[in-house]
PDB file of C-alpha atoms in Angstrom:
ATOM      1  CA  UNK A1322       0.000   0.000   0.000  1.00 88.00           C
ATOM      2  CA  UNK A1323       1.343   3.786  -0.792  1.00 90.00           C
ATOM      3  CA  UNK A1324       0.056   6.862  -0.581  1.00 90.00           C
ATOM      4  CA  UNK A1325      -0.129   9.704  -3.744  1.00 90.00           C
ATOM      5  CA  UNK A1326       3.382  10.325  -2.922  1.00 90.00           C
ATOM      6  CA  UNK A1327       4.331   6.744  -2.975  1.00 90.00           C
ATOM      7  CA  UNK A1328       5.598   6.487   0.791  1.00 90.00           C
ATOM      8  CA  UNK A1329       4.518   3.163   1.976  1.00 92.00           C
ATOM      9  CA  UNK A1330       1.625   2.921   4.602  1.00 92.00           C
ATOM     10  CA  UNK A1331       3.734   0.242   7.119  1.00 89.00           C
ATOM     11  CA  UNK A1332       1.434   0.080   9.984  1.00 91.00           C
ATOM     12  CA  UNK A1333      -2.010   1.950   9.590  1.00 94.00           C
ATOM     13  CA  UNK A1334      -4.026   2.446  12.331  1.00 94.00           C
ATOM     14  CA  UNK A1335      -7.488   0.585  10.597  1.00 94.00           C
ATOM     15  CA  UNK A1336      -8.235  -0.737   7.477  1.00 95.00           C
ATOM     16  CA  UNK A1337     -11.310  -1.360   5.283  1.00 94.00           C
ATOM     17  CA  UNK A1338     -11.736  -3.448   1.861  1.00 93.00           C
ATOM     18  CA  UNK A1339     -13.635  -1.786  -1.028  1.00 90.00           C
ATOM     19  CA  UNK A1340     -14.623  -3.418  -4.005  1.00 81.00           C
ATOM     20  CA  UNK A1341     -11.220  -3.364  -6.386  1.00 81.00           C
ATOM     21  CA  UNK A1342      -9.075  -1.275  -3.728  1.00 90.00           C
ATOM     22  CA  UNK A1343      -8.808  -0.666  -0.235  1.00 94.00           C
ATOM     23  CA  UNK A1344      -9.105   2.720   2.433  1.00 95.00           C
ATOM     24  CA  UNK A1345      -6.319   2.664   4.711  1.00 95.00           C
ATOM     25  CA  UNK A1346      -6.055   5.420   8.097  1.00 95.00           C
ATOM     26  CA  UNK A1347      -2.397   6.454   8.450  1.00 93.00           C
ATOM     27  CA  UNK A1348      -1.032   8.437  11.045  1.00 90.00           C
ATOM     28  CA  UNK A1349       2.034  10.239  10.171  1.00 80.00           C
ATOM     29  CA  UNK A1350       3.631  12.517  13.406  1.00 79.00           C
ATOM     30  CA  UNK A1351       0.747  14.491  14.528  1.00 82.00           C
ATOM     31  CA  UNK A1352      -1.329  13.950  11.468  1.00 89.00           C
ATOM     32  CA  UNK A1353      -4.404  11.904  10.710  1.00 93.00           C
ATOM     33  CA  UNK A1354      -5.336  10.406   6.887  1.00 95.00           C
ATOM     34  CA  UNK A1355      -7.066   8.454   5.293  1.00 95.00           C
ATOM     35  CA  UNK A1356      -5.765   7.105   2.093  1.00 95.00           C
ATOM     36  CA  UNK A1357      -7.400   5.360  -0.513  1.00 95.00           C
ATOM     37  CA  UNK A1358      -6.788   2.819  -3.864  1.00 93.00           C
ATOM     38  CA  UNK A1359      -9.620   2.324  -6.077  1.00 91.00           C
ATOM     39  CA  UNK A1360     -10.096   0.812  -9.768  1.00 87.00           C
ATOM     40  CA  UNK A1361     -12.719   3.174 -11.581  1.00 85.00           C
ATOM     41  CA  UNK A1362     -13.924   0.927 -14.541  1.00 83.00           C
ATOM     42  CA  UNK A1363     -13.711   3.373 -18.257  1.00 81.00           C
ATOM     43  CA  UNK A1364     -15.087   2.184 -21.421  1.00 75.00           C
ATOM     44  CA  UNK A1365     -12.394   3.393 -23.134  1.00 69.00           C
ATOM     45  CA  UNK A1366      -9.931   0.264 -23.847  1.00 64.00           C
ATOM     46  CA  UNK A1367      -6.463   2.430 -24.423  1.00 65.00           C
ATOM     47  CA  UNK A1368      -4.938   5.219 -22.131  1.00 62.00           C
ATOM     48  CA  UNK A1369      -5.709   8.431 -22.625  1.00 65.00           C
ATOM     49  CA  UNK A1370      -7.486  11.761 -21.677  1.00 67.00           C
ATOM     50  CA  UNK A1371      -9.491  10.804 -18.540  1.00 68.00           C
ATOM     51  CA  UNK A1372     -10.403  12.646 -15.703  1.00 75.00           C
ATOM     52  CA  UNK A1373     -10.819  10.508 -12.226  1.00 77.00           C
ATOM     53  CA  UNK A1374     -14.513  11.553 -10.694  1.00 82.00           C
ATOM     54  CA  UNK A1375     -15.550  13.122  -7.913  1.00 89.00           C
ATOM     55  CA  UNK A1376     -14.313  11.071  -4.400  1.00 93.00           C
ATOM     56  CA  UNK A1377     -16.036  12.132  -1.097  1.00 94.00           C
ATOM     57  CA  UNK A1378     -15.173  10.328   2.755  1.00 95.00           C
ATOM     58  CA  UNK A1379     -17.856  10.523   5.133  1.00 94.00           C
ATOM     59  CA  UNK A1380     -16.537   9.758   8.727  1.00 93.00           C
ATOM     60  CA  UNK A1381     -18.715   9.242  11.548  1.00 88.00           C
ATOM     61  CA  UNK A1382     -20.888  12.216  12.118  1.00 85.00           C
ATOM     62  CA  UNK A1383     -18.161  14.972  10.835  1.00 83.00           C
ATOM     63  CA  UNK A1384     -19.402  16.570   7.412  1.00 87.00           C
ATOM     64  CA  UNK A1385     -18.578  15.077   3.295  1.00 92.00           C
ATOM     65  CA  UNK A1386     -14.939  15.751   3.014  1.00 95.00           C
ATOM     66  CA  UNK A1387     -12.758  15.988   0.202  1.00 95.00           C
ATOM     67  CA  UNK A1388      -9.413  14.717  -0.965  1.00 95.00           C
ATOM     68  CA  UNK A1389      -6.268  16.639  -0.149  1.00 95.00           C
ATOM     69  CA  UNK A1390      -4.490  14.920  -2.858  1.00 94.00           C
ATOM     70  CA  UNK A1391      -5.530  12.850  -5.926  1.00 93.00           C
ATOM     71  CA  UNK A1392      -3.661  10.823  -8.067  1.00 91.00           C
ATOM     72  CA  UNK A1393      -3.994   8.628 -11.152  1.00 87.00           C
ATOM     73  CA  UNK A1394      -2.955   5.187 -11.399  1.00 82.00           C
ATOM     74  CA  UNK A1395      -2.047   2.962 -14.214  1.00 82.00           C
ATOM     75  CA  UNK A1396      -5.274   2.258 -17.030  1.00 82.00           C
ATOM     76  CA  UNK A1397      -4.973  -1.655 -17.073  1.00 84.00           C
ATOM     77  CA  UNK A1398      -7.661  -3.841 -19.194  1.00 84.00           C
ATOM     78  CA  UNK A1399      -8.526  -7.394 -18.202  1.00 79.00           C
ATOM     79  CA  UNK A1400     -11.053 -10.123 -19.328  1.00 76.00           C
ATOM     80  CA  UNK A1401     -13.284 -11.626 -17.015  1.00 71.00           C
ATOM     81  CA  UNK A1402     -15.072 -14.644 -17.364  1.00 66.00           C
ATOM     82  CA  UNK A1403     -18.404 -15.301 -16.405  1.00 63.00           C
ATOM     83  CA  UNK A1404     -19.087 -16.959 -12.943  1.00 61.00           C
ATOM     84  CA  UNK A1405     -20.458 -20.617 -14.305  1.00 59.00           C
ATOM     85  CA  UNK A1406     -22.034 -20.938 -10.387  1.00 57.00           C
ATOM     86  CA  UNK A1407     -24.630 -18.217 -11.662  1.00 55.00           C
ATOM     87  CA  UNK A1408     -25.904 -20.152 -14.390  1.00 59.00           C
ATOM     88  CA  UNK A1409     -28.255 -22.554 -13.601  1.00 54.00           C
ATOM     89  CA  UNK A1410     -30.956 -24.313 -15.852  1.00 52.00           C
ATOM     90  CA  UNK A1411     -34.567 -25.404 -14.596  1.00 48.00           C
ATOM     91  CA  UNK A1412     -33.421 -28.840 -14.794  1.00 57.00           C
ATOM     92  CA  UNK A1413     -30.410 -28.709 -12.943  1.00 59.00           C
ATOM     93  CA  UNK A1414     -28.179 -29.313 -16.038  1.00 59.00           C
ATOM     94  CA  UNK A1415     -25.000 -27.655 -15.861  1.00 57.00           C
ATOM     95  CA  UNK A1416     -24.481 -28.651 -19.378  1.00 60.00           C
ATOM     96  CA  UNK A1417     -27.623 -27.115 -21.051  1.00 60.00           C
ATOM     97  CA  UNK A1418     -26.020 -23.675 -19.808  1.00 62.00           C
ATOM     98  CA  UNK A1419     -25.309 -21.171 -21.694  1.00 60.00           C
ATOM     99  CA  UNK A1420     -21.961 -19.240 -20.434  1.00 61.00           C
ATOM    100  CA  UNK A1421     -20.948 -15.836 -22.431  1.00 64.00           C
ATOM    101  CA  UNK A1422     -17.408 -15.235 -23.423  1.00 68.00           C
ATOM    102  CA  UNK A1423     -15.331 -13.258 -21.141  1.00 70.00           C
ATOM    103  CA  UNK A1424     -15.432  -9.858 -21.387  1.00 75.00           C
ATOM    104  CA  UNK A1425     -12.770  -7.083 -21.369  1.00 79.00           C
ATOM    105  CA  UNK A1426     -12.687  -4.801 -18.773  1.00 81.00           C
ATOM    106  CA  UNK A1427     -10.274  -1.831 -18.281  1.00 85.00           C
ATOM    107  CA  UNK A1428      -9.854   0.205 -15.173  1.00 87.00           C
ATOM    108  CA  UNK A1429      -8.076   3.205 -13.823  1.00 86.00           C
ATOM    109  CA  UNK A1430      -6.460   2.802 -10.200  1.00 87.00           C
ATOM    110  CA  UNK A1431      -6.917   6.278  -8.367  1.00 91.00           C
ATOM    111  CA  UNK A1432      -5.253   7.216  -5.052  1.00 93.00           C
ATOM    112  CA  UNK A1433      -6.542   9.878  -3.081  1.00 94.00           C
ATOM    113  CA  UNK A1434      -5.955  10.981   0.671  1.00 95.00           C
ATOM    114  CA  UNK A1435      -8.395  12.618   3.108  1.00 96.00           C
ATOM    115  CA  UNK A1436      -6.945  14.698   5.933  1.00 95.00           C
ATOM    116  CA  UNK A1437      -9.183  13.479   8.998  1.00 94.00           C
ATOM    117  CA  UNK A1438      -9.295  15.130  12.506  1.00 92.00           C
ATOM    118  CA  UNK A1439      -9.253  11.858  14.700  1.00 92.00           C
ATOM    119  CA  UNK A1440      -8.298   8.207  13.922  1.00 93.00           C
ATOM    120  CA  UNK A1441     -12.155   6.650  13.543  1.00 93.00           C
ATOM    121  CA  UNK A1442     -13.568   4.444  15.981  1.00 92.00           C
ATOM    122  CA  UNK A1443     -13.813   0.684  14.700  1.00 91.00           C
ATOM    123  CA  UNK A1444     -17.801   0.947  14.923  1.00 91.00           C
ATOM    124  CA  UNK A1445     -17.667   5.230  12.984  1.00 92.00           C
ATOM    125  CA  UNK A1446     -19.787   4.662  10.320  1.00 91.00           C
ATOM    126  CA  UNK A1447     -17.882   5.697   7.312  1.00 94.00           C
ATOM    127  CA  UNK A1448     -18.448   5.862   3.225  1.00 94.00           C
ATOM    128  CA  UNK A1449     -16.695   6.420   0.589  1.00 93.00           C
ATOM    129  CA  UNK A1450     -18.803   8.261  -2.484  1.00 92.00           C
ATOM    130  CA  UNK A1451     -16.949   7.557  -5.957  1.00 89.00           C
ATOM    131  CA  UNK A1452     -18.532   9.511  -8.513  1.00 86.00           C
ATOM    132  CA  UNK A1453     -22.343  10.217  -9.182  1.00 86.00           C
ATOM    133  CA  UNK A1454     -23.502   6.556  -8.130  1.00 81.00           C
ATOM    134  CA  UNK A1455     -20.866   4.505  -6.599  1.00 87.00           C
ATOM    135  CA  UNK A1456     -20.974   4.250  -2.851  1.00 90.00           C
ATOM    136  CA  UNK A1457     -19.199   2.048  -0.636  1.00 90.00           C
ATOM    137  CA  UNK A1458     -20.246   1.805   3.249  1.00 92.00           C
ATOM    138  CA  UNK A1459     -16.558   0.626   5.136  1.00 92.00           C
ATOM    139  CA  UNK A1460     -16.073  -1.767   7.520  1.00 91.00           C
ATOM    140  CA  UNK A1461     -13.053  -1.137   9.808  1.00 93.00           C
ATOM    141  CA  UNK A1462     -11.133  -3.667  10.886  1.00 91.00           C
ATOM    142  CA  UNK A1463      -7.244  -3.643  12.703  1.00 88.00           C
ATOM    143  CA  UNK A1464      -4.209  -5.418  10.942  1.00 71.00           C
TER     144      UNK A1464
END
């Protein structure tokens, strides 16, 4: 895990999983952050002009914050195949499914860090806004 700078993040203080990423909080001397990696799918299959969307933190009952620092990541494409354990038939034949070819899918990895007042409690509520429609509600944990 590093930060937009690309300093490592060693020992942080809680941790929460997000779907393609991860929100790490990081104290560093007297300072409090919260510092996050997440892939932002793009329908665009080569690198180019793309601007990373909007990223908000909600912590506990303290107002919508913005990122201090954004950064973008490498675009990477990948195909993904479809999960066979979703198909199922009215019969109960796995053979008589029908499975679609894998798909490509390319992503941007975006860093961004949130200057926070307080490391959170493990129970703070917390969420993490990615653009217009993406929400993710965290669940701390300790490493």
């Amino acid at each position: 895990m590093y930060d937009c700078g690309g300093q490592a993040i060693t020992y942080p203080a809680l941790m929460a999983p997000v779907d393609g990423g991860w929100v790490a909080i990081d104290t560093v001397g007297s300072a409090v952050r919260a510092v996050i990696e997440v892939q932002v799918p793009t329908d665009d299959p080569g690198p180019g002009v793309w601007t990373p969307p909007s990223l908000a933190l909600r912590v506990g009952l303290r107002g919508q914050l913005s990122p201090s620092r954004v950064r973008q990541g490498e675009h990477t494409c990948r195909y993904l195949a479809p999960d066979r354990a979703q198909c199922r038939d009215l019969n109960g034949d796995p053979d008589r499914c029908v499975i679609g070819a894998p798909e490509e899918r390319c992503f941007y990895a975006v860093r961004a860090e949130f200057v926070l007042d307080e490391v959170p409690e493990l129970n703070d509520l917390a969420v993490l806004t990615v653009g217009e429609a993406t929400s993710y509600v965290l669940a701390w944990r300790r490493d």
